Coordinates of C-alpha atoms and ligand atoms in Angstrom, one line a residue:
M1 CA 111.7 89.9 54.1
S2 CA 109.4 90.2 57.1
I3 CA 109.1 87.2 59.3
V4 CA 106.6 88.7 61.8
D5 CA 104.6 91.8 61.5
V6 CA 103.1 93.0 64.7
Q7 CA 100.8 95.9 64.3
N8 CA 99.4 97.4 67.5
T9 CA 96.0 99.0 67.5
P10 CA 97.0 102.7 67.2
D11 CA 95.7 104.2 70.4
H12 CA 93.0 104.8 72.9
T13 CA 92.6 108.2 71.2
E14 CA 90.7 109.2 68.1
A15 CA 92.7 109.1 64.8
G16 CA 94.7 112.2 64.3
E17 CA 95.1 113.1 68.0
V18 CA 98.5 113.2 69.6
P19 CA 99.0 110.0 71.6
P20 CA 99.2 110.4 75.3
W21 CA 102.7 110.7 76.7
W22 CA 102.8 107.5 78.6
R23 CA 102.3 105.2 75.7
Q24 CA 105.9 105.4 74.6
A25 CA 107.7 107.0 77.5
A26 CA 111.1 106.4 78.9
V27 CA 110.4 106.2 82.6
Y28 CA 113.3 106.4 85.1
Q29 CA 112.7 104.7 88.4
I30 CA 114.2 106.5 91.5
Y31 CA 114.5 104.6 94.7
P32 CA 114.6 107.8 96.8
R33 CA 116.5 106.5 99.8
S34 CA 119.4 105.5 97.5
F35 CA 119.5 108.2 94.9
A36 CA 121.1 111.3 96.4
D37 CA 121.4 112.5 100.0
A38 CA 121.3 116.3 100.5
N39 CA 121.5 116.4 104.3
G40 CA 124.3 113.9 104.7
D41 CA 122.5 111.5 107.0
G42 CA 123.2 108.5 104.8
L43 CA 119.7 108.2 103.5
G44 CA 118.7 109.7 100.1
D45 CA 116.0 112.4 100.2
I46 CA 113.8 114.6 98.1
P47 CA 116.1 117.7 98.2
G48 CA 118.8 115.2 97.0
I49 CA 116.7 114.4 94.0
I50 CA 116.1 118.1 93.3
S51 CA 119.8 118.6 93.4
K52 CA 120.1 116.2 90.5
A53 CA 117.3 117.7 88.4
D54 CA 119.7 118.9 85.7
Y55 CA 121.2 115.4 85.5
L56 CA 117.7 114.0 85.1
G57 CA 116.8 116.7 82.5
G58 CA 120.0 115.8 80.6
L59 CA 119.3 112.1 80.5
G60 CA 116.4 112.5 78.0
I61 CA 113.8 110.7 80.0
D62 CA 110.1 111.5 79.8
A63 CA 109.1 110.7 83.4
V64 CA 110.4 109.8 86.8
W65 CA 108.8 107.1 88.9
L66 CA 109.4 107.6 92.6
S67 CA 109.4 104.5 94.7
P68 CA 107.7 105.2 98.1
F69 CA 109.0 108.3 99.9
Y70 CA 106.1 108.2 102.5
P71 CA 106.6 108.0 106.2
S72 CA 107.7 104.4 106.9
A73 CA 109.4 102.3 109.5
L74 CA 111.3 100.8 106.5
A75 CA 110.4 97.2 107.2
D76 CA 110.2 96.8 103.4
G77 CA 112.2 99.7 102.0
G78 CA 109.2 102.1 102.2
Y79 CA 106.6 99.7 100.8
D80 CA 105.3 99.6 104.3
V81 CA 103.5 103.0 104.3
A82 CA 102.6 104.6 107.6
D83 CA 100.9 107.6 106.0
Y84 CA 99.9 107.7 102.3
R85 CA 99.5 111.5 102.2
D86 CA 102.8 112.7 103.6
V87 CA 106.6 112.6 103.1
D88 CA 108.9 110.8 105.4
P89 CA 110.5 113.5 107.6
R90 CA 113.9 111.9 107.0
L91 CA 113.3 112.5 103.2
G92 CA 111.8 116.0 103.4
T93 CA 108.5 117.7 103.5
L94 CA 105.5 118.1 101.3
A95 CA 106.9 121.5 100.4
D96 CA 110.0 119.7 99.2
F97 CA 107.9 117.4 97.2
D98 CA 106.1 120.3 95.5
D99 CA 109.5 121.8 94.7
L100 CA 110.5 118.5 93.1
V101 CA 107.4 118.3 91.0
D102 CA 108.2 121.9 89.8
A103 CA 111.8 121.1 89.2
L104 CA 111.0 118.1 87.1
H105 CA 108.0 119.6 85.3
S106 CA 110.1 122.6 84.3
R107 CA 112.5 120.2 82.6
G108 CA 109.7 118.4 80.7
I109 CA 109.8 115.4 83.0
R110 CA 106.5 113.9 84.4
V111 CA 106.2 112.5 87.9
V112 CA 104.8 109.1 88.7
V113 CA 104.4 108.0 92.4
D114 CA 104.0 104.6 93.9
I115 CA 100.7 103.6 95.5
V116 CA 100.8 100.6 97.8
P117 CA 97.2 99.6 98.3
N118 CA 97.4 95.9 99.3
H119 CA 98.9 96.6 102.7
S120 CA 99.8 99.5 104.9
S121 CA 102.5 99.6 107.5
D122 CA 101.7 98.3 111.0
Q123 CA 102.7 101.9 112.1
H124 CA 99.8 103.3 110.1
A125 CA 97.2 105.1 112.4
W126 CA 94.5 102.7 111.2
F127 CA 96.5 99.6 112.2
Q128 CA 97.4 101.1 115.6
E129 CA 93.8 102.0 116.1
A130 CA 92.8 98.4 115.2
L131 CA 95.2 97.0 117.7
A132 CA 93.9 99.3 120.4
A133 CA 90.2 98.9 119.5
G134 CA 90.1 95.1 119.9
R135 CA 88.1 92.4 118.3
G136 CA 84.8 93.1 116.5
S137 CA 85.6 96.8 116.2
V138 CA 85.1 99.0 113.2
A139 CA 88.9 99.6 113.2
R140 CA 89.7 95.9 112.8
E141 CA 87.4 95.8 109.8
R142 CA 89.8 97.9 107.8
Y143 CA 92.2 94.9 107.9
I144 CA 91.8 91.2 107.8
F145 CA 91.6 89.9 111.4
R146 CA 90.4 86.3 112.2
E147 CA 90.3 84.0 115.2
G148 CA 93.0 81.4 115.3
T149 CA 92.4 77.6 115.2
G150 CA 93.1 74.9 117.7
P151 CA 91.4 74.6 121.1
D152 CA 92.8 77.9 122.4
G153 CA 93.1 79.7 119.0
S154 CA 96.8 79.6 119.3
Q155 CA 97.2 78.3 115.7
P156 CA 96.9 80.6 112.7
P157 CA 93.6 80.6 110.9
T158 CA 95.2 78.9 107.9
D159 CA 98.6 77.5 106.9
W160 CA 99.1 80.2 104.3
D161 CA 102.6 81.3 103.4
S162 CA 103.6 85.0 103.0
T163 CA 105.3 86.0 99.8
F164 CA 108.4 86.9 101.8
G165 CA 108.6 83.5 103.5
G166 CA 107.1 82.3 106.8
P167 CA 103.5 82.3 107.8
A168 CA 101.0 84.9 106.4
W169 CA 99.3 85.4 109.8
E170 CA 100.5 87.1 112.9
R171 CA 98.9 87.0 116.3
V172 CA 98.1 90.2 118.2
E173 CA 98.0 90.6 122.0
D174 CA 94.3 89.8 122.5
G175 CA 94.7 86.5 120.6
Q176 CA 93.3 87.4 117.1
W177 CA 95.4 87.0 114.0
Y178 CA 95.8 89.4 111.1
L179 CA 96.8 88.5 107.5
H180 CA 100.0 89.9 105.9
N181 CA 100.8 88.6 102.5
F182 CA 104.2 90.3 102.8
A183 CA 106.2 91.2 105.9
I184 CA 104.7 91.0 109.4
E185 CA 104.8 94.8 109.4
Q186 CA 102.6 95.0 106.3
P187 CA 99.1 94.0 107.3
D188 CA 96.8 93.5 104.3
L189 CA 94.0 96.0 104.0
N190 CA 90.4 94.9 103.7
W191 CA 89.2 95.9 100.2
S192 CA 85.7 94.8 100.9
N193 CA 85.5 97.8 103.3
P194 CA 84.1 100.9 101.6
E195 CA 86.1 103.1 103.9
V196 CA 89.3 101.6 102.6
R197 CA 88.2 102.2 99.0
A198 CA 87.2 105.8 99.8
D199 CA 90.5 106.5 101.5
F200 CA 92.6 105.5 98.5
V201 CA 90.5 107.7 96.2
T202 CA 91.3 110.5 98.6
T203 CA 95.0 109.6 98.3
L204 CA 94.9 109.5 94.5
R205 CA 93.3 112.9 94.5
F206 CA 95.7 114.3 97.1
W207 CA 98.7 113.5 94.8
S208 CA 96.9 114.4 91.6
D209 CA 96.0 117.8 93.0
R210 CA 99.7 118.3 93.8
G211 CA 100.5 117.8 90.1
V212 CA 101.5 114.2 90.0
D213 CA 101.1 112.8 86.5
G214 CA 100.6 109.1 87.2
F215 CA 100.8 106.2 89.6
R216 CA 102.6 102.9 89.8
I217 CA 100.3 100.4 91.5
D218 CA 102.0 98.0 93.8
V219 CA 100.8 94.3 93.7
A220 CA 97.8 95.5 91.8
H221 CA 96.5 91.9 91.5
M222 CA 96.1 91.1 95.2
L223 CA 93.7 93.8 96.6
T224 CA 90.4 92.0 96.6
K225 CA 90.0 88.6 98.3
D226 CA 87.2 86.1 98.9
L227 CA 87.6 85.2 102.5
T228 CA 84.4 83.1 102.8
E229 CA 84.7 80.5 105.5
P230 CA 85.9 77.8 105.5
L231 CA 89.2 79.2 104.3
P232 CA 91.1 76.9 102.0
S233 CA 94.5 75.5 102.7
Q234 CA 97.7 76.7 101.0
A235 CA 97.7 73.5 98.9
A236 CA 94.1 74.1 97.9
L237 CA 94.9 77.7 96.9
D238 CA 97.9 76.6 94.9
A239 CA 95.8 74.1 93.0
M240 CA 93.0 76.5 92.1
P241 CA 92.9 78.0 88.6
R242 CA 93.8 81.6 88.4
D243 CA 90.8 82.4 86.3
G244 CA 89.5 85.5 88.0
Q245 CA 87.7 83.6 90.8
H246 CA 90.8 82.6 92.8
P247 CA 90.2 83.6 96.4
M248 CA 93.5 85.6 96.8
V249 CA 95.0 86.7 93.5
D250 CA 94.0 88.3 90.2
R251 CA 90.3 88.4 91.0
D252 CA 88.0 89.8 88.4
D253 CA 86.4 92.0 91.0
V254 CA 89.7 94.0 91.5
H255 CA 88.8 95.8 88.3
E256 CA 85.8 97.3 90.1
V257 CA 88.3 99.2 92.2
Y258 CA 90.3 100.3 89.2
A259 CA 87.1 101.4 87.3
E260 CA 86.5 103.8 90.2
W261 CA 90.1 104.9 90.1
R262 CA 89.8 105.4 86.3
K263 CA 87.0 107.9 86.9
V264 CA 89.3 109.8 89.3
F265 CA 92.2 109.7 86.8
N266 CA 90.0 110.9 84.0
S267 CA 88.6 113.8 86.1
Y268 CA 92.0 115.5 85.7
D269 CA 93.3 117.3 82.6
P270 CA 95.4 115.7 81.3
P271 CA 94.1 112.4 82.7
R272 CA 96.3 110.8 85.3
T273 CA 98.0 107.6 84.3
A274 CA 98.6 104.3 86.0
V275 CA 100.7 101.3 85.5
A276 CA 100.0 98.0 87.2
E277 CA 102.5 95.8 88.9
A278 CA 100.5 92.6 88.3
W279 CA 102.1 89.2 88.4
V280 CA 99.3 87.4 86.6
D281 CA 99.0 84.9 83.8
K282 CA 99.9 86.5 80.6
G283 CA 96.5 86.3 79.1
R284 CA 95.0 88.3 82.0
V285 CA 97.5 91.2 81.8
P286 CA 95.2 93.1 79.3
L287 CA 92.6 93.4 81.9
Y288 CA 94.9 95.6 84.0
A289 CA 96.2 97.5 80.9
H290 CA 92.7 98.2 79.6
P291 CA 91.7 101.8 79.2
E292 CA 88.8 101.4 81.7
S293 CA 91.2 99.9 84.3
L294 CA 94.7 101.1 85.1
G295 CA 95.6 101.7 81.5
Q296 CA 99.1 100.1 81.4
A297 CA 100.7 97.0 83.0
F298 CA 104.3 96.0 83.5
N299 CA 105.6 93.2 81.5
F300 CA 108.6 91.5 83.3
D301 CA 109.4 89.0 80.6
L302 CA 112.6 90.6 79.5
L303 CA 114.0 90.4 83.0
Q304 CA 113.3 86.7 83.0
A305 CA 115.0 86.1 79.7
D306 CA 118.6 85.2 78.8
F307 CA 120.5 87.5 76.5
A308 CA 119.4 85.4 73.6
A309 CA 117.8 86.3 70.3
D310 CA 115.1 83.6 70.3
Q311 CA 113.9 84.6 73.8
F312 CA 113.9 88.3 73.0
L313 CA 112.0 87.7 69.8
S314 CA 109.3 85.6 71.4
V315 CA 109.0 88.0 74.4
V316 CA 108.6 91.0 72.1
T317 CA 106.2 89.4 69.7
A318 CA 103.9 88.0 72.5
N319 CA 103.9 91.3 74.4
L320 CA 103.1 93.4 71.4
E321 CA 100.2 91.2 70.7
L322 CA 99.0 91.4 74.3
A323 CA 99.3 95.2 74.3
A324 CA 97.2 95.2 71.1
A325 CA 94.6 93.1 72.8
S326 CA 94.3 95.6 75.6
G327 CA 94.4 98.8 73.5
S328 CA 97.3 99.8 75.7
S329 CA 101.0 100.1 74.8
S330 CA 103.6 97.5 76.0
T331 CA 106.1 98.1 78.7
W332 CA 109.6 96.8 78.9
V333 CA 111.8 96.4 82.0
L334 CA 115.3 95.0 82.3
S335 CA 116.1 96.1 85.9
N336 CA 114.2 97.4 88.9
H337 CA 114.5 97.6 92.7
D338 CA 113.4 94.0 93.1
V339 CA 115.8 92.1 90.9
V340 CA 119.5 91.6 90.4
R341 CA 120.8 94.3 88.0
H342 CA 120.8 93.2 84.4
A343 CA 124.5 94.0 83.9
T344 CA 125.2 91.4 86.6
R345 CA 122.6 88.8 85.4
Y346 CA 124.1 88.8 81.9
G347 CA 127.6 88.2 83.3
L348 CA 126.8 85.2 85.5
A349 CA 128.5 82.0 84.7
H350 CA 125.6 79.9 86.0
P351 CA 122.3 81.7 86.0
E352 CA 119.5 79.9 87.9
R353 CA 116.8 78.3 85.8
D354 CA 113.2 77.5 86.3
A355 CA 111.6 74.2 85.3
E356 CA 111.4 75.4 81.7
G357 CA 115.0 76.3 81.7
R358 CA 114.5 80.1 81.8
P359 CA 116.2 82.4 84.2
T360 CA 114.1 82.9 87.3
V361 CA 113.3 86.2 89.0
K362 CA 115.8 85.1 91.7
H363 CA 118.4 85.0 88.9
G364 CA 121.7 85.7 90.6
L365 CA 120.9 84.4 94.0
E366 CA 123.6 81.7 93.9
W367 CA 126.2 84.2 92.9
L368 CA 125.1 86.5 95.7
R369 CA 125.4 83.6 98.1
S370 CA 129.0 83.1 97.0
G371 CA 129.7 86.7 98.2
G372 CA 130.1 87.8 94.6
A373 CA 132.9 85.4 93.7
S374 CA 134.8 86.8 90.7
S375 CA 134.9 83.2 89.3
G376 CA 131.1 83.3 89.0
I377 CA 130.9 86.4 86.9
D378 CA 132.4 88.2 83.9
R379 CA 131.6 91.8 84.6
E380 CA 132.7 93.1 81.2
V381 CA 130.6 90.5 79.3
G382 CA 127.6 91.4 81.6
A383 CA 128.0 95.1 81.0
R384 CA 128.4 94.7 77.2
R385 CA 125.3 92.6 76.9
A386 CA 123.4 94.9 79.2
L387 CA 124.0 97.9 77.0
A388 CA 123.1 95.9 73.9
A389 CA 119.9 94.7 75.5
T390 CA 119.0 98.3 76.7
L391 CA 119.5 99.7 73.2
F392 CA 117.4 96.8 71.8
M393 CA 114.7 97.7 74.4
L394 CA 114.7 101.5 73.9
G395 CA 113.9 101.1 70.3
L396 CA 110.8 99.0 70.8
P397 CA 107.3 100.3 70.6
G398 CA 105.9 101.1 74.0
S399 CA 107.3 102.4 77.3
S400 CA 110.7 101.5 78.7
Y401 CA 111.2 101.6 82.4
L402 CA 114.7 102.2 83.5
Y403 CA 116.1 101.7 87.0
Q404 CA 118.5 104.3 88.6
G405 CA 122.1 103.4 88.1
E406 CA 121.6 101.2 85.0
E407 CA 122.6 104.1 82.9
L408 CA 126.0 103.9 84.6
G409 CA 126.3 100.2 83.7
L410 CA 126.2 99.5 87.5
H411 CA 126.5 96.0 88.8
E412 CA 124.7 94.4 91.7
V413 CA 126.5 94.6 95.0
A414 CA 127.1 91.3 96.6
E415 CA 129.5 92.5 99.3
I416 CA 126.8 93.2 102.0
S417 CA 127.2 91.5 105.4
D418 CA 124.3 89.8 107.1
A419 CA 124.4 92.6 109.7
E420 CA 124.0 95.3 107.0
R421 CA 121.1 93.7 105.2
Q422 CA 117.7 95.4 105.3
D423 CA 115.4 93.4 103.0
P424 CA 112.7 91.5 104.9
T425 CA 113.0 88.6 102.4
F426 CA 116.4 88.0 103.9
F427 CA 115.1 87.9 107.5
R428 CA 111.9 86.0 106.7
S429 CA 113.7 83.3 104.7
E430 CA 116.3 83.1 107.5
G431 CA 119.0 84.1 105.2
E432 CA 118.1 81.6 102.5
D433 CA 117.1 84.4 100.1
L434 CA 119.7 87.2 100.3
G435 CA 117.1 89.7 99.1
R436 CA 117.2 92.8 97.1
D437 CA 119.6 95.1 98.9
G438 CA 122.3 94.6 96.3
C439 CA 120.5 96.7 93.7
R440 CA 119.5 99.3 96.2
V441 CA 123.0 100.5 97.2
P442 CA 123.3 104.3 97.0
L443 CA 124.5 105.6 93.6
P444 CA 128.1 106.6 93.0
W445 CA 128.0 110.2 91.7
H446 CA 131.8 110.9 92.0
T447 CA 134.8 108.8 91.7
D448 CA 135.9 109.7 95.2
G449 CA 134.8 111.6 98.2
P450 CA 132.4 110.6 101.0
A451 CA 129.9 108.0 99.8
F452 CA 131.1 108.6 96.2
G453 CA 129.2 111.8 96.1
F454 CA 125.9 110.2 97.2
G455 CA 125.9 112.7 100.1
G456 CA 128.3 114.3 102.5
G457 CA 128.1 111.4 105.0
G458 CA 127.7 107.7 104.9
S459 CA 125.5 105.4 102.9
H460 CA 122.7 103.3 104.4
L461 CA 123.9 100.3 102.5
P462 CA 127.6 99.8 101.9
Q463 CA 129.1 100.9 98.6
P464 CA 132.0 98.7 97.5
P465 CA 135.3 100.3 96.3
W466 CA 134.7 99.3 92.7
F467 CA 131.7 101.8 92.6
A468 CA 134.4 104.4 91.8
D469 CA 134.7 102.8 88.3
Y470 CA 131.0 103.4 87.6
A471 CA 130.7 106.9 89.0
M472 CA 128.7 109.4 87.0
S473 CA 131.5 112.0 87.0
G474 CA 133.9 109.5 85.4
Q475 CA 131.5 108.8 82.6
Q476 CA 130.0 112.1 81.6
G477 CA 132.8 113.4 79.4
D478 CA 133.5 110.0 77.7
P479 CA 131.4 109.5 74.5
A480 CA 131.9 105.8 74.7
S481 CA 130.6 105.5 78.3
S482 CA 127.4 103.7 79.2
L483 CA 126.0 107.0 80.4
S484 CA 126.8 108.7 77.1
V485 CA 125.2 105.9 75.1
Y486 CA 122.0 106.1 77.3
R487 CA 121.9 109.8 76.7
R488 CA 122.3 109.6 73.0
A489 CA 119.8 106.8 72.7
L490 CA 117.2 108.6 74.9
E491 CA 117.6 111.7 72.8
L492 CA 117.2 109.9 69.5
R493 CA 114.3 107.8 70.9
R494 CA 112.0 110.7 70.8
A495 CA 112.2 110.7 67.0
L496 CA 111.9 107.0 66.8
Q497 CA 108.8 106.6 68.9
T498 CA 106.0 107.4 66.5
E499 CA 103.7 104.7 65.3
E500 CA 103.5 101.8 67.8
S501 CA 104.6 98.9 65.7
L502 CA 107.6 97.2 64.3
E503 CA 108.5 94.8 61.4
W504 CA 111.1 92.1 61.9
I505 CA 113.7 92.0 59.2
A506 CA 115.3 88.6 58.4
T507 CA 119.0 88.6 59.1
G508 CA 120.0 85.2 57.9
R509 CA 121.3 84.5 61.4
A510 CA 119.4 83.0 64.3
D511 CA 121.4 85.0 66.8
V512 CA 120.9 88.4 65.2
L513 CA 117.6 90.4 65.4
R514 CA 116.7 93.4 63.3
Y515 CA 113.6 95.4 63.4
R516 CA 112.3 98.4 61.6
R517 CA 109.8 101.0 63.0
P518 CA 107.2 102.3 60.5
N519 CA 109.1 105.7 60.4
G520 CA 112.2 103.8 59.1
W521 CA 114.3 103.6 62.2
E522 CA 116.1 100.3 62.4
V523 CA 117.7 98.5 65.3
V524 CA 120.0 95.6 64.9
T525 CA 121.2 93.4 67.8
N526 CA 123.9 90.8 67.5
F527 CA 123.3 88.4 70.4
G528 CA 126.0 86.0 69.2
S529 CA 129.8 86.3 69.4
T530 CA 130.6 86.4 65.7
P531 CA 130.5 89.9 64.0
F532 CA 127.5 90.5 61.8
A533 CA 128.1 92.2 58.4
L534 CA 126.0 95.3 58.2
D535 CA 124.6 96.6 54.9
R536 CA 124.8 100.2 56.2
D537 CA 127.4 102.4 57.8
D538 CA 125.4 105.4 59.0
S539 CA 124.8 104.3 62.5
Q540 CA 123.3 106.8 65.0
V541 CA 124.1 105.1 68.2
F542 CA 125.7 101.8 69.1
S543 CA 126.6 99.9 72.2
A544 CA 129.9 98.8 70.6
E545 CA 131.3 100.5 67.5
P546 CA 130.9 98.7 64.2
L547 CA 134.3 97.6 62.9
E548 CA 135.0 97.2 59.1
G549 CA 131.3 97.2 58.4
A550 CA 130.4 94.6 60.9
L551 CA 128.5 94.7 64.2
P552 CA 130.6 93.1 66.9
G553 CA 129.3 90.3 69.0
E554 CA 126.8 91.2 71.8
S555 CA 126.1 94.7 70.6
T556 CA 123.3 96.8 69.2
V557 CA 123.2 99.6 66.6
W558 CA 120.5 102.0 65.5
F559 CA 120.1 103.4 62.0
A560 CA 118.0 106.5 61.1
P561 CA 115.4 106.4 58.3
D562 CA 117.1 106.2 55.0
D563 CA 114.6 107.4 52.4
D564 CA 116.5 105.8 49.5
R565 CA 116.1 102.3 50.8
Ligands
NOJ1 C1 106.3 95.0 95.0 C2 107.4 95.9 95.2 O1 108.1 96.2 94.0 C3 108.4 95.3 96.3 O2 109.5 96.1 96.4 C4 107.6 95.2 97.6 O3 108.4 94.6 98.5 C5 106.3 94.4 97.4 N1 105.6 94.8 96.2 C6 105.4 94.6 98.6 O4 104.9 95.9 98.7

């Protein structure tokens, strides 16, 4: 019996056409500085990624999303971009980038790059020019400079907070202040300035011309701002509805920017794609995912859910409906470079809760603060649940975004000293928030050797000894390893991802979810601890092997279409 039947609108395309690749892609996120280090300087690089092209080809992914690899002072892990149209010399050259695109394309993998339009680095030539040019200059108009308040202007223009903690304004030598919604080194660009708009179009064309297939748009909801004087206070901003007219976030007029970008994307064959990182009210996500806007938007609901059937059911149902409303496909994310890895989150004894009792995006912070106390986590439980959740996700209609290392079942690293931390959230919160370094530690490729095979030298963030247990080389020959399960599921997933819908099948248990895709593929996840009796024994892939016809607790199994049923 079906309890919910969610039917997405089929496509942006005409009936009968092959749907565009991005609608149901498995996209693998690479954080380049922590993936593979070819020159042994402790920092991952583009030649390092090229050296792993066969590994990526063997994973069965459809696309790679590269977090920023541009020149950067690394005040925010590369999200402080000093030049949008170049490669950080520590990571390689533009020629290396072209080789990477070729290496991935030749293995059938598309390439998505990160665009960071809300802010540049303070090292960007424009910002340096703005500092030198002084108040009232054309150069300052590319950013958001204002006079301070108080008799001598020594107080910031407003009391606004930055997302990373601390004030959102910084004073420059001549006394003016500039807005930075993130780190001090990330001045916000002025999207009312046509020159800023034109420059990003140039950047999108630059990478599209180099063969890039799509773009991930950083903080897509914050570009346009209404800075009409008098500027409101932080309390007033917080109290304002987020209805498209809020002065700072999720403004309707940001879609004018994306409508222009859409024309650029569609001027290529095939059209370039984009996915929005937009932390907005659920009902407004379809505006970003709309075919006339960016075309797809991240949905972060699964990474803010417990490993619990009721939460997964409501997240999936709600997001398939939203995707249908936008004409786009849904996206699913369990881990990325901004959150504690899902293997760790699911193993925590005391996950942090928000006011509604849900895990927060800072889920895991308390455990990190404890230095990764073993009493606070059951790593095996976390890993088992993580693999079950991943298989549940990979079977869903829409695109799954995977984060490097999750295929190894990798856990968050808590053992990072204050002196080794890099994340600006750690510094700006004065150590209150330990930040995101723990999910950005360079990957273990080998069970031993320098930096566990990350490169010939060191590692820019410390790898703990237990990384050896998760190394790729130790998993590749083992059919029961996390890596093997990911590979098998990603391979099967291509057959499974046809029509974008699912039907929930009643299981008689509140802690077991079962769904069927229109082509007959079925996914069953037991979120509980009691085995669930299965009515089939022809599983194609599982996170824990069914025993005596029953799916063990905290595990997922996939069944292929069975025409006799
Ligand atoms: C979102 C990115 O995912 C995050 O890593 C970054 O710090 C902020 N945007 C600011 O660019």
